[in-house]
Coordinates of C-alpha atoms and ligand atoms in Angstrom, one line a residue:
Chain A
M1 CA -8.6 -20.2 -11.3
K2 CA -7.2 -23.4 -9.2
F3 CA -9.7 -24.0 -6.5
T4 CA -8.3 -23.6 -3.9
R5 CA -8.8 -24.4 0.5
E6 CA -9.2 -20.6 -0.3
I7 CA -11.8 -20.8 -1.9
L8 CA -14.2 -23.6 -0.7
I9 CA -13.4 -21.9 2.6
N10 CA -15.1 -18.3 1.4
T11 CA -17.7 -20.1 -0.4
V12 CA -19.0 -22.0 2.8
L13 CA -19.1 -17.8 5.1
A14 CA -21.2 -16.9 1.9
A15 CA -23.4 -20.1 2.4
L16 CA -23.6 -20.0 5.5
L17 CA -24.6 -16.2 5.8
L18 CA -27.5 -16.5 3.3
A19 CA -28.8 -19.8 5.2
M20 CA -28.7 -18.1 8.4
P21 CA -31.8 -16.7 7.9
F22 CA -33.5 -19.3 6.3
A23 CA -32.7 -21.8 9.3
A24 CA -33.8 -19.1 11.5
L25 CA -37.1 -18.7 9.9
A26 CA -38.0 -21.9 9.4
M27 CA -37.2 -22.3 13.8
D28 CA -39.4 -19.2 14.3
E29 CA -36.5 -17.3 15.8
P30 CA -36.7 -14.7 13.8
F31 CA -33.7 -12.7 16.5
Y32 CA -31.4 -14.2 14.3
V33 CA -32.6 -12.7 11.2
T34 CA -31.1 -9.4 12.3
L35 CA -28.2 -11.0 13.9
A36 CA -27.9 -11.9 9.6
T37 CA -27.9 -9.1 9.0
R38 CA -26.2 -7.2 11.1
M39 CA -23.4 -9.9 10.7
A40 CA -23.3 -8.9 7.2
I41 CA -22.9 -5.2 7.7
L42 CA -20.2 -5.5 9.5
A43 CA -18.5 -7.5 7.5
L44 CA -19.2 -4.6 4.2
A45 CA -17.7 -1.8 6.9
A46 CA -14.4 -4.5 7.6
V47 CA -14.4 -5.0 3.4
G48 CA -14.2 -1.4 3.2
L49 CA -11.5 -1.4 6.0
N50 CA -9.3 -3.9 4.8
L51 CA -8.6 -2.1 1.2
A52 CA -7.2 0.3 3.5
L53 CA -5.7 -1.5 6.1
G54 CA -5.6 -4.9 4.9
L55 CA -4.0 -3.9 1.7
G56 CA -3.1 -0.7 3.0
G57 CA -0.9 -1.4 5.6
L58 CA -2.8 2.0 6.7
V59 CA -4.4 1.3 10.3
S60 CA -7.3 3.9 10.6
F61 CA -8.6 4.4 14.2
G62 CA -11.1 6.6 12.6
H63 CA -13.0 4.9 10.3
A64 CA -15.9 5.1 12.8
A65 CA -16.4 8.7 11.5
F66 CA -16.9 7.3 8.2
F67 CA -19.5 4.3 9.2
G68 CA -21.4 7.6 10.7
I69 CA -21.3 9.7 8.6
G70 CA -23.5 6.9 5.9
G71 CA -25.6 6.7 9.5
Y72 CA -26.5 10.5 8.9
A73 CA -26.9 10.4 5.9
A74 CA -29.6 7.7 6.5
G75 CA -30.7 9.6 9.7
I76 CA -30.9 12.8 8.4
L77 CA -32.7 12.3 5.3
S78 CA -35.4 10.1 6.6
T79 CA -36.3 13.1 8.9
H80 CA -36.3 14.7 6.0
A81 CA -38.5 13.3 3.6
L82 CA -41.0 12.8 6.7
N83 CA -41.5 16.3 7.7
M84 CA -41.2 16.3 4.0
Q85 CA -38.8 19.1 4.3
P86 CA -35.7 19.6 1.8
L87 CA -32.7 18.6 2.0
L88 CA -30.9 21.7 1.5
T89 CA -32.4 25.2 0.3
W90 CA -29.1 26.8 -0.3
P91 CA -27.3 26.7 -3.0
F92 CA -29.5 24.6 -4.7
E93 CA -32.7 23.5 -3.6
I94 CA -32.7 19.2 -3.1
E95 CA -35.5 17.4 -2.6
S96 CA -35.4 14.7 0.2
S97 CA -36.1 11.1 -0.2
E98 CA -37.5 8.1 1.9
Q99 CA -35.1 6.2 -1.2
M100 CA -32.6 4.0 0.0
L101 CA -30.5 4.2 -2.9
V102 CA -30.6 7.4 -1.8
A103 CA -29.0 7.3 1.1
W104 CA -26.5 5.4 0.1
F105 CA -25.9 8.1 -2.8
V106 CA -25.9 11.2 -0.3
A107 CA -23.5 8.6 1.9
V108 CA -20.9 7.5 -0.8
A109 CA -20.9 11.5 -1.6
V110 CA -20.4 13.1 1.7
S111 CA -17.8 10.7 3.2
G112 CA -15.1 10.4 -0.4
P113 CA -14.8 14.5 0.2
V114 CA -14.1 14.5 3.6
A115 CA -11.7 10.7 3.4
L116 CA -9.6 13.1 1.3
A117 CA -9.7 16.3 3.5
I118 CA -9.0 13.2 6.2
G119 CA -6.5 11.4 4.0
A120 CA -4.9 14.1 2.5
I121 CA -4.1 15.5 5.9
S122 CA -3.3 12.0 7.7
L123 CA -1.6 10.3 5.1
R124 CA 1.4 12.8 5.6
T125 CA 2.4 10.7 8.7
S126 CA 2.8 6.7 9.6
G127 CA 2.3 4.7 11.7
V128 CA 1.0 4.9 15.3
Y129 CA 1.2 8.8 14.4
F130 CA -1.2 8.3 11.4
I131 CA -3.4 6.1 14.4
M132 CA -3.7 9.1 16.2
I133 CA -4.4 11.2 13.7
T134 CA -7.0 9.0 12.1
L135 CA -7.9 8.9 16.1
A136 CA -8.8 12.8 16.2
F137 CA -9.9 12.7 12.6
A138 CA -13.1 10.5 13.7
Q139 CA -13.6 12.4 17.8
M140 CA -14.2 15.1 16.1
I141 CA -17.3 14.3 14.0
Y142 CA -18.1 12.4 17.0
Y143 CA -18.0 15.4 18.8
F144 CA -19.5 17.8 15.9
A145 CA -21.7 15.2 15.9
I146 CA -22.9 15.5 19.4
S147 CA -23.3 19.0 19.3
W148 CA -25.7 19.5 17.1
P149 CA -29.1 19.7 17.7
A150 CA -31.4 19.9 14.8
Y151 CA -29.8 15.9 14.5
G152 CA -30.3 14.7 18.0
G153 CA -27.1 15.4 19.4
E154 CA -26.5 12.9 22.6
D155 CA -29.9 11.3 21.9
G156 CA -29.2 10.4 18.4
L157 CA -31.3 9.8 15.6
S158 CA -34.5 8.0 15.2
I159 CA -35.8 6.8 12.2
A160 CA -39.6 6.1 12.0
M161 CA -39.6 4.5 8.9
R162 CA -36.5 2.3 7.4
G163 CA -35.8 3.5 3.8
T164 CA -37.7 1.8 0.7
F165 CA -36.1 -0.2 -1.9
P166 CA -37.6 -0.9 -5.5
G167 CA -39.5 -3.8 -4.7
V168 CA -38.9 -4.8 -2.6
N169 CA -40.6 -4.6 0.9
T170 CA -37.6 -3.2 3.1
A171 CA -39.4 -4.0 6.2
V172 CA -39.3 -7.4 6.3
P173 CA -36.6 -8.6 8.1
L174 CA -35.9 -10.9 4.9
S175 CA -36.2 -8.9 2.6
F176 CA -34.0 -6.0 4.1
F177 CA -31.1 -8.7 4.9
L178 CA -30.9 -10.5 1.6
I179 CA -30.2 -6.5 0.6
C180 CA -27.3 -6.0 2.9
Y181 CA -25.9 -9.6 1.9
G182 CA -26.8 -9.0 -1.9
V183 CA -24.3 -5.1 -1.0
L184 CA -21.4 -7.4 0.3
M185 CA -21.3 -9.7 -2.0
V186 CA -20.8 -6.4 -4.4
A187 CA -18.5 -5.2 -2.3
L188 CA -16.3 -8.6 -2.1
L189 CA -16.5 -8.9 -6.0
L190 CA -15.2 -5.5 -5.8
F191 CA -12.3 -5.9 -3.1
A192 CA -11.4 -9.1 -5.8
C193 CA -10.7 -7.2 -8.5
V194 CA -9.0 -4.5 -6.5
R195 CA -6.4 -7.0 -4.7
A196 CA -6.1 -8.6 -8.5
S197 CA -5.4 -4.7 -10.3
R198 CA -2.2 -3.1 -11.1
F199 CA -3.3 -0.5 -8.5
G200 CA -3.7 -3.4 -5.9
A201 CA -1.0 -4.2 -7.2
A202 CA 0.6 -0.5 -5.9
L203 CA -1.4 -0.4 -3.3
Q204 CA 0.0 -3.8 -1.7
A205 CA 3.6 -2.6 -2.8
A206 CA 2.6 0.6 -0.9
R207 CA 2.0 -1.3 2.7
Q208 CA 5.3 -4.4 1.6
N209 CA 8.1 -0.9 0.6
E210 CA 7.6 2.0 -0.6
T211 CA 11.0 2.6 -1.4
R212 CA 10.6 -0.4 -3.7
L213 CA 7.3 2.1 -4.9
A214 CA 8.4 4.9 -5.6
A215 CA 12.4 3.2 -7.5
V216 CA 10.0 2.3 -10.0
G217 CA 8.2 6.1 -10.5
I218 CA 5.2 5.2 -8.5
G219 CA 4.6 7.5 -6.3
P220 CA 2.9 5.3 -3.0
F221 CA 0.8 8.5 -1.4
P222 CA -1.9 8.9 -4.2
V223 CA -2.1 5.1 -4.1
R224 CA -2.7 5.3 -0.1
L225 CA -5.4 8.8 -0.4
V226 CA -7.6 6.5 -3.6
A227 CA -7.9 2.9 -1.6
F228 CA -8.6 6.0 1.9
V229 CA -11.4 7.2 0.0
I230 CA -12.6 3.9 -2.1
S231 CA -12.3 2.6 1.8
A232 CA -14.5 4.2 3.1
M233 CA -17.2 5.0 0.6
V234 CA -17.4 1.1 1.9
A235 CA -17.1 2.4 4.8
A236 CA -20.8 4.5 5.1
L237 CA -22.3 2.6 3.3
A238 CA -22.7 -0.5 5.8
G239 CA -23.7 3.1 7.6
S240 CA -25.9 3.3 6.2
L241 CA -27.2 0.2 6.0
Y242 CA -26.4 -0.1 9.7
A243 CA -28.3 2.9 10.8
D244 CA -31.9 1.6 8.5
L245 CA -31.1 -2.4 10.6
N246 CA -31.6 -0.2 13.7
R247 CA -34.1 3.2 12.3
F248 CA -31.1 5.0 14.8
A249 CA -28.7 6.6 13.9
S250 CA -27.3 7.4 16.4
P251 CA -23.3 8.8 18.2
S252 CA -22.1 5.9 18.9
M253 CA -20.7 4.6 15.3
L254 CA -19.0 7.4 15.5
S255 CA -17.2 6.4 18.7
W256 CA -13.5 5.6 17.9
Q257 CA -15.4 2.2 20.3
M258 CA -17.4 1.6 16.7
S259 CA -13.8 1.5 15.2
G260 CA -12.5 -0.1 16.9
E261 CA -14.0 -2.9 16.7
L262 CA -13.8 -2.5 12.8
I263 CA -10.2 -3.0 13.2
V264 CA -11.2 -6.2 15.4
L265 CA -12.9 -7.9 12.9
I266 CA -10.3 -7.8 10.2
I267 CA -7.4 -9.2 12.3
L268 CA -10.0 -12.1 13.8
G269 CA -10.8 -12.4 10.6
G270 CA -7.5 -12.5 8.1
T271 CA -6.6 -8.9 7.4
G272 CA -6.1 -8.6 4.1
R273 CA -8.3 -11.6 3.1
L274 CA -10.7 -11.6 0.7
F275 CA -12.9 -13.6 3.2
G276 CA -12.0 -12.5 7.2
P277 CA -14.7 -9.5 7.4
V278 CA -16.9 -11.9 6.6
A279 CA -15.3 -14.4 9.0
G280 CA -14.3 -11.8 11.2
A281 CA -18.1 -10.3 11.1
M282 CA -19.2 -13.7 12.2
L283 CA -17.3 -14.4 14.9
F284 CA -17.6 -11.3 16.6
V285 CA -21.9 -10.7 16.7
L286 CA -21.5 -14.0 17.5
I287 CA -19.7 -13.7 20.0
E288 CA -21.9 -10.8 21.1
S289 CA -25.1 -12.3 21.3
V290 CA -24.0 -15.7 22.9
L291 CA -21.2 -14.5 25.3
G292 CA -22.7 -11.2 25.5
G293 CA -26.2 -13.0 26.7
L294 CA -24.3 -15.3 30.1
T295 CA -22.2 -12.3 30.8
E296 CA -21.5 -8.2 31.3
R297 CA -18.0 -9.0 30.3
W298 CA -18.2 -11.1 27.1
Q299 CA -15.4 -9.0 26.3
L300 CA -12.9 -10.0 28.5
F301 CA -13.3 -12.8 26.4
L302 CA -13.3 -11.3 22.9
G303 CA -10.4 -9.9 24.3
L304 CA -8.6 -12.9 25.0
I305 CA -9.5 -14.9 21.9
L306 CA -8.5 -11.8 20.1
L307 CA -4.6 -12.0 22.2
G308 CA -5.1 -15.8 21.3
V309 CA -5.2 -14.5 16.8
V310 CA -2.4 -12.4 17.8
L311 CA -0.1 -14.2 19.5
F312 CA -1.0 -17.9 17.6
A313 CA -2.5 -17.5 14.6
R314 CA -2.4 -14.3 13.2
G315 CA -3.3 -14.2 10.0
G316 CA -7.1 -14.6 11.8
L317 CA -9.2 -16.9 11.0
I318 CA -9.1 -17.7 7.6
G319 CA -4.8 -17.6 7.7
L320 CA -6.0 -20.2 10.8
V321 CA -7.9 -22.9 7.7
A322 CA -6.6 -21.4 4.6
G323 CA -2.3 -21.6 5.2
K324 CA -0.7 -18.4 4.5
S325 CA -2.2 -16.7 1.4
R326 CA -0.3 -16.4 -1.6
H327 CA 1.0 -13.6 -4.7
G328 CA 0.6 -15.0 -8.0
Chain B
M1 CA 32.1 15.6 -26.7
A2 CA 28.3 13.7 -26.0
E3 CA 26.4 15.8 -23.2
P4 CA 26.3 14.1 -20.8
V5 CA 23.2 11.4 -19.4
L6 CA 23.8 12.7 -15.8
S7 CA 26.0 15.4 -14.2
I8 CA 26.6 16.4 -10.9
R9 CA 27.7 19.6 -9.8
E10 CA 28.9 20.2 -6.3
L11 CA 26.6 18.5 -4.3
R12 CA 26.7 18.5 -0.7
K13 CA 24.9 16.9 2.0
N14 CA 26.0 17.0 6.3
F15 CA 24.5 14.8 8.3
G16 CA 25.5 17.0 11.3
A17 CA 29.1 16.9 11.4
L18 CA 29.6 14.3 9.1
K19 CA 30.3 15.3 5.2
A20 CA 28.6 12.7 3.9
T21 CA 29.4 14.5 0.0
D22 CA 31.2 16.9 0.2
N23 CA 31.1 19.0 -2.9
V24 CA 31.1 15.8 -5.3
S25 CA 30.9 16.5 -9.4
L26 CA 30.8 13.9 -11.6
D27 CA 29.2 12.8 -14.5
L28 CA 27.9 10.0 -16.9
K29 CA 28.4 10.6 -21.0
P30 CA 26.1 8.2 -23.2
G31 CA 27.5 4.9 -23.6
E32 CA 29.4 4.9 -21.0
I33 CA 30.1 2.4 -17.5
H34 CA 31.6 5.2 -15.1
A35 CA 32.3 3.4 -11.7
L36 CA 32.6 5.1 -8.4
I37 CA 34.7 3.1 -5.7
G38 CA 36.3 3.9 -2.7
P39 CA 36.5 3.4 1.2
N40 CA 33.7 1.5 3.5
G41 CA 31.1 4.6 4.8
A42 CA 33.4 7.2 2.2
G43 CA 30.1 8.1 0.9
K44 CA 29.0 6.3 -1.8
T45 CA 25.5 5.0 -0.7
T46 CA 24.8 8.9 0.4
L47 CA 25.2 10.2 -3.4
I48 CA 23.3 7.9 -4.8
H49 CA 20.5 8.6 -2.4
Q50 CA 20.6 12.1 -3.3
I51 CA 20.9 11.5 -7.2
S52 CA 17.9 9.3 -7.1
G53 CA 16.1 11.9 -4.6
S54 CA 15.8 9.1 -1.7
I55 CA 17.6 11.4 0.1
R56 CA 17.7 15.5 -0.8
Q57 CA 20.8 17.3 -1.5
D58 CA 21.9 20.0 1.4
S59 CA 23.8 22.2 -2.4
G60 CA 24.5 21.6 -5.8
A61 CA 22.6 20.6 -8.5
I62 CA 22.0 17.6 -10.3
E63 CA 21.1 18.3 -14.0
F64 CA 19.4 14.4 -16.1
L65 CA 18.6 14.4 -19.6
G66 CA 19.5 18.7 -19.3
E67 CA 16.7 19.1 -17.0
D68 CA 17.7 19.4 -13.4
V69 CA 16.4 17.0 -11.2
G70 CA 17.4 18.0 -7.8
G71 CA 14.0 19.3 -6.4
L72 CA 12.3 15.9 -7.5
G73 CA 11.0 13.1 -5.1
M74 CA 12.1 9.5 -5.7
A75 CA 9.4 8.5 -8.3
A76 CA 9.1 11.2 -10.2
R77 CA 13.4 10.6 -10.7
A78 CA 12.5 7.7 -11.4
R79 CA 9.6 8.0 -14.2
K80 CA 11.6 10.9 -16.0
G81 CA 14.4 7.5 -16.1
L82 CA 16.1 6.8 -13.3
G83 CA 16.5 3.2 -12.3
R84 CA 18.2 1.3 -9.2
S85 CA 19.4 -0.9 -7.7
F86 CA 19.7 -0.9 -3.8
Q87 CA 22.8 -1.7 -1.5
I88 CA 20.4 -3.6 1.3
S89 CA 17.9 -5.1 -1.5
S90 CA 14.8 -3.0 -1.4
L91 CA 11.7 -5.9 -2.7
A92 CA 8.3 -5.8 -2.1
P93 CA 9.0 -9.5 -0.3
E94 CA 6.0 -10.7 -0.7
F95 CA 4.9 -11.2 -3.7
S96 CA 6.8 -13.8 -6.1
A97 CA 10.0 -12.7 -8.4
L98 CA 7.8 -12.6 -11.4
R99 CA 5.4 -9.6 -9.7
N100 CA 8.5 -7.1 -8.4
V101 CA 9.1 -7.3 -12.3
M102 CA 5.4 -7.1 -13.3
L103 CA 5.1 -3.9 -10.7
A104 CA 7.9 -2.2 -12.6
Q105 CA 6.2 -2.4 -15.9
Q106 CA 3.7 -1.2 -14.6
A107 CA 4.9 1.7 -14.0
A108 CA 6.9 2.0 -17.0
Q109 CA 3.4 2.0 -18.7
G110 CA 1.5 4.6 -16.9
S111 CA -0.6 4.8 -14.9
S112 CA -1.3 3.2 -12.2
F113 CA -5.0 3.5 -11.5
R114 CA -6.8 1.0 -13.3
F115 CA -9.0 -0.7 -11.2
F116 CA -10.5 -4.1 -13.0
R117 CA -8.3 -5.8 -14.8
P118 CA -6.0 -8.5 -13.5
V119 CA -2.4 -8.4 -13.2
M120 CA -1.6 -12.1 -13.5
R121 CA -4.3 -12.2 -16.4
D122 CA -2.1 -8.8 -18.2
R123 CA -0.2 -10.9 -21.0
S124 CA 1.0 -7.0 -21.6
L125 CA 2.6 -6.9 -17.9
T126 CA 3.4 -11.6 -17.2
D127 CA 5.5 -11.4 -21.2
P128 CA 7.9 -8.2 -20.7
A129 CA 8.7 -8.6 -17.2
M130 CA 8.8 -13.1 -17.7
S131 CA 11.8 -12.2 -20.5
M132 CA 13.4 -9.9 -18.0
L133 CA 14.1 -12.5 -15.4
E134 CA 15.9 -14.2 -18.6
R135 CA 17.8 -12.2 -19.1
V136 CA 18.5 -11.7 -15.4
G137 CA 18.6 -16.0 -15.3
L138 CA 16.1 -15.6 -12.9
A139 CA 13.0 -17.0 -15.3
G140 CA 13.7 -20.6 -12.6
R141 CA 12.2 -18.5 -10.0
A142 CA 9.5 -16.5 -11.1
R143 CA 7.4 -17.8 -9.0
L144 CA 8.9 -17.5 -5.5
P145 CA 8.3 -14.3 -3.0
A146 CA 11.0 -11.9 -3.0
A147 CA 12.0 -12.6 1.0
E148 CA 13.2 -17.0 -0.2
L149 CA 14.9 -15.5 -2.7
S150 CA 18.7 -15.8 -2.0
H151 CA 20.9 -13.1 -1.5
G152 CA 22.6 -13.3 -4.2
E153 CA 18.9 -13.8 -6.6
R154 CA 17.9 -10.9 -5.2
R155 CA 20.5 -8.7 -5.9
K156 CA 19.8 -9.8 -9.4
L157 CA 15.9 -9.3 -9.2
E158 CA 16.8 -6.4 -8.0
I159 CA 18.9 -5.3 -12.0
A160 CA 16.1 -7.3 -13.2
I161 CA 13.4 -4.2 -11.7
A162 CA 15.6 -1.7 -13.3
L163 CA 16.0 -3.0 -16.0
A164 CA 12.2 -2.8 -16.9
L165 CA 11.9 0.7 -16.4
G166 CA 13.8 0.8 -19.1
P167 CA 15.8 4.2 -17.8
K168 CA 18.2 6.1 -19.8
A169 CA 20.6 6.1 -16.8
F170 CA 21.3 3.2 -14.4
L171 CA 22.5 3.6 -11.0
F172 CA 24.3 1.1 -9.2
D173 CA 25.2 0.1 -5.6
E174 CA 27.4 -2.7 -4.8
P175 CA 25.7 -4.8 -8.0
M176 CA 27.8 -7.8 -7.0
A177 CA 28.1 -8.1 -3.5
G178 CA 27.3 -11.2 -1.6
M179 CA 26.7 -13.4 -5.6
G180 CA 30.1 -15.8 -4.9
P181 CA 32.8 -15.5 -7.9
E182 CA 30.7 -16.9 -9.9
G183 CA 28.2 -15.1 -9.8
A184 CA 29.7 -12.0 -10.2
K185 CA 32.0 -13.5 -12.9
D186 CA 28.6 -14.0 -15.0
L187 CA 27.1 -10.2 -14.0
T188 CA 30.9 -8.7 -15.0
G189 CA 29.4 -10.2 -19.0
F190 CA 25.7 -9.2 -18.4
L191 CA 27.0 -5.4 -17.0
D192 CA 29.5 -5.0 -19.8
G193 CA 26.5 -5.4 -22.6
L194 CA 24.0 -3.4 -20.6
R195 CA 25.7 -0.3 -21.2
R196 CA 25.0 -0.2 -24.4
E197 CA 21.1 1.0 -23.8
A198 CA 21.9 2.6 -20.9
P199 CA 25.2 4.7 -19.3
I200 CA 26.2 3.5 -15.5
L201 CA 27.2 5.0 -12.6
L202 CA 28.6 1.5 -11.2
V203 CA 29.3 1.5 -7.1
E204 CA 31.7 -1.9 -6.8
H205 CA 34.0 -2.7 -4.3
D206 CA 35.0 -5.5 -6.6
M207 CA 38.1 -4.3 -7.4
D208 CA 38.5 -7.5 -10.9
A209 CA 35.1 -5.8 -11.8
V210 CA 35.7 -2.3 -11.7
F211 CA 38.9 -2.7 -14.2
A212 CA 36.9 -5.0 -16.4
L213 CA 33.8 -2.5 -16.6
A214 CA 34.5 1.4 -15.8
D215 CA 35.9 3.2 -18.9
R216 CA 36.2 6.2 -15.8
I217 CA 36.2 5.1 -12.0
S218 CA 35.8 8.3 -9.0
V219 CA 37.5 7.5 -6.2
L220 CA 35.3 9.1 -2.9
V221 CA 37.1 9.6 0.1
Y222 CA 35.2 11.3 3.0
G223 CA 32.9 12.3 0.7
R224 CA 35.4 13.8 -1.4
V225 CA 36.4 12.7 -5.2
I226 CA 40.0 12.3 -5.2
A227 CA 40.3 11.7 -8.1
T228 CA 38.7 10.8 -11.3
G229 CA 40.0 8.8 -14.6
S230 CA 40.6 5.8 -16.6
V231 CA 41.5 2.3 -15.4
D232 CA 45.0 2.8 -15.6
E233 CA 45.4 6.8 -14.3
I234 CA 43.1 5.8 -10.6
R235 CA 45.8 2.8 -10.8
R236 CA 48.7 4.6 -10.4
D237 CA 47.4 8.0 -9.3
P238 CA 49.6 8.1 -5.5
E239 CA 47.6 9.3 -3.3
V240 CA 44.4 6.8 -3.9
R241 CA 46.7 4.1 -3.7
R242 CA 47.6 5.3 -0.1
A243 CA 43.3 6.4 0.9
Y244 CA 42.6 3.5 -1.1
L245 CA 43.8 1.0 -3.5
G246 CA 46.6 0.8 -0.6
E247 CA 44.0 -2.0 1.8
H248 CA 43.1 -4.5 -1.5
T249 CA 47.4 -4.9 -2.4
Ligands
ATP401 N1 21.4 8.4 7.3 C1 22.1 9.1 8.0 N2 22.3 9.4 8.4 C2 23.7 9.3 9.3 N3 25.3 9.8 9.4 C3 25.0 8.4 7.9 C4 23.6 8.7 7.5 N4 23.3 7.7 6.7 C5 24.9 8.1 6.0 N5 25.1 8.2 7.4 C6 27.1 7.7 8.1 O1 27.4 8.6 6.5 C7 28.3 8.3 6.0 C8 28.2 7.3 4.5 O2 28.0 6.5 4.4 P1 27.8 6.0 3.2 O3 26.3 4.6 3.6 O4 26.9 6.9 2.3 O5 29.1 5.2 2.7 P2 29.2 4.1 1.9 O6 30.8 4.5 1.0 O7 28.6 3.5 0.6 O8 29.7 2.9 3.1 P3 30.0 1.2 2.8 O9 30.9 1.2 1.5 O10 30.5 0.9 3.2 O11 28.6 1.1 1.7 C9 29.3 7.2 6.6 O12 30.2 7.4 7.8 C10 27.6 6.6 7.6 O13 27.9 6.5 8.9
MG402 MG1 27.0 2.4 1.1

């Protein structure tokens, strides 16, 4: 592998994000540990979306649904575990658990089939219809969640105790950050693998020219559907971590604003670029916390920055620094 | 006589009031080049689209290797062995020429649901793809994104992709267009040899190429086949001369 400028930037970003909580603790600013964790988790969700959006060109405006499902998975498991109720009693009994790994598993196992169903319908459309139909599904799930009193309804679901992890005290912010960071790195590795693989080639070809893909005998639909499902599962995993971070599964995790935020992260960082979501999430959280501390209208500035990126730096931050991506 | 590889029966396609394909029947026999000629707007591309499955006929049958494929999608027909090129180049523009051919190679090898092995380090993809590019004379441009290739090079790349599929029949829609006289001559020689691999249904405006290559010619005018025959028969046919060749002589 050649050591390109992009690899250098990716390494720097990975190191910066890792260093941030340590620096924060050294400077006695523990709040920044939480901020770095937020960056890692949002980046993780965006890595998931980047698979569908960046590689496959599928502008899903409904990924909050999966992010939220992950969040509620963590929230519901924790509630049941606290009350010592089983998670399911019918058709078979499933014990609840305060294990984070179990929450991850449930997040992925639930979001996968939901994404399969949503994708199977949505992917029959394209362009603006696809955007709208994914939004519509996510809104349905959102309204379902806020009208479900057993799990908090509009108030959401608070998590008394963060999920546990074998050999780690997750209540320590730095430890929890390291778990999130580790998951993010694994997801990035997965993304890089998929992008370079046969599946990745087909997925990217489906974005560039679906007629060409069909003409060589690969149907675009199943390729996109699988990408959509994997993408949703990664977002759900991130959602589960996010709820654990805030000790709260909020309906806002399912909202369309959340879906929009994930898209914004990717565009800011660089669509389809490996570290685009990381760069985007770091910048986004930074803007949110720095400008958000100064003015209530920080989103106005976010809007201006986004406008600048779309007009002058289509490749996002990564594209700006590393140049156009090359496909070998 | 050998069974035809491809056989089209009474195909019809209307675009509103326009009869783009009007009761067309023709076939493609093993080892032959069957040229399809006709004036602009005659419906040649529309016919190729229906055979390859990118648009659906209103009625009629398309039989390929003894099987009715008229209801199958484009990808399924490609997997059965229909390799096509497009009149207006249709490539993955960001991918290099090599990766465009590799995509066909991976499709020919079977499942694309493999998630881990990097394609660029997979010799079973890169080697055959490279040799296809060599065959069409594009090896030197292998690493260039398809979008940066010249018009003629893109036409060649389309053919390399079709070759990589190892198809049982080729459908070429004006492969010579925009190639220049030299390029057209080279490609004529190339197609001449290619018919031994699989028969070719060749849509082409370049009459020198058509007369040099075709075993049979069908003439399409206003969606109808007005004549089918050998090169000599078509040259002599008065209706063809009036409807079509007249404009060229
Ligand atoms: N999708 C479509 N909708 C409506 N009309 C169409 C469509 N596609 C083609 N046509 C019309 O059908 C007729 C046949 O078009 P076609 O492209 O098949 O002609 P052609 O023989 O390939 O012409 P050329 O030599 O210029 O490539 C034309 O009149 C064209 O305008
Ligand atoms: Mg045409």
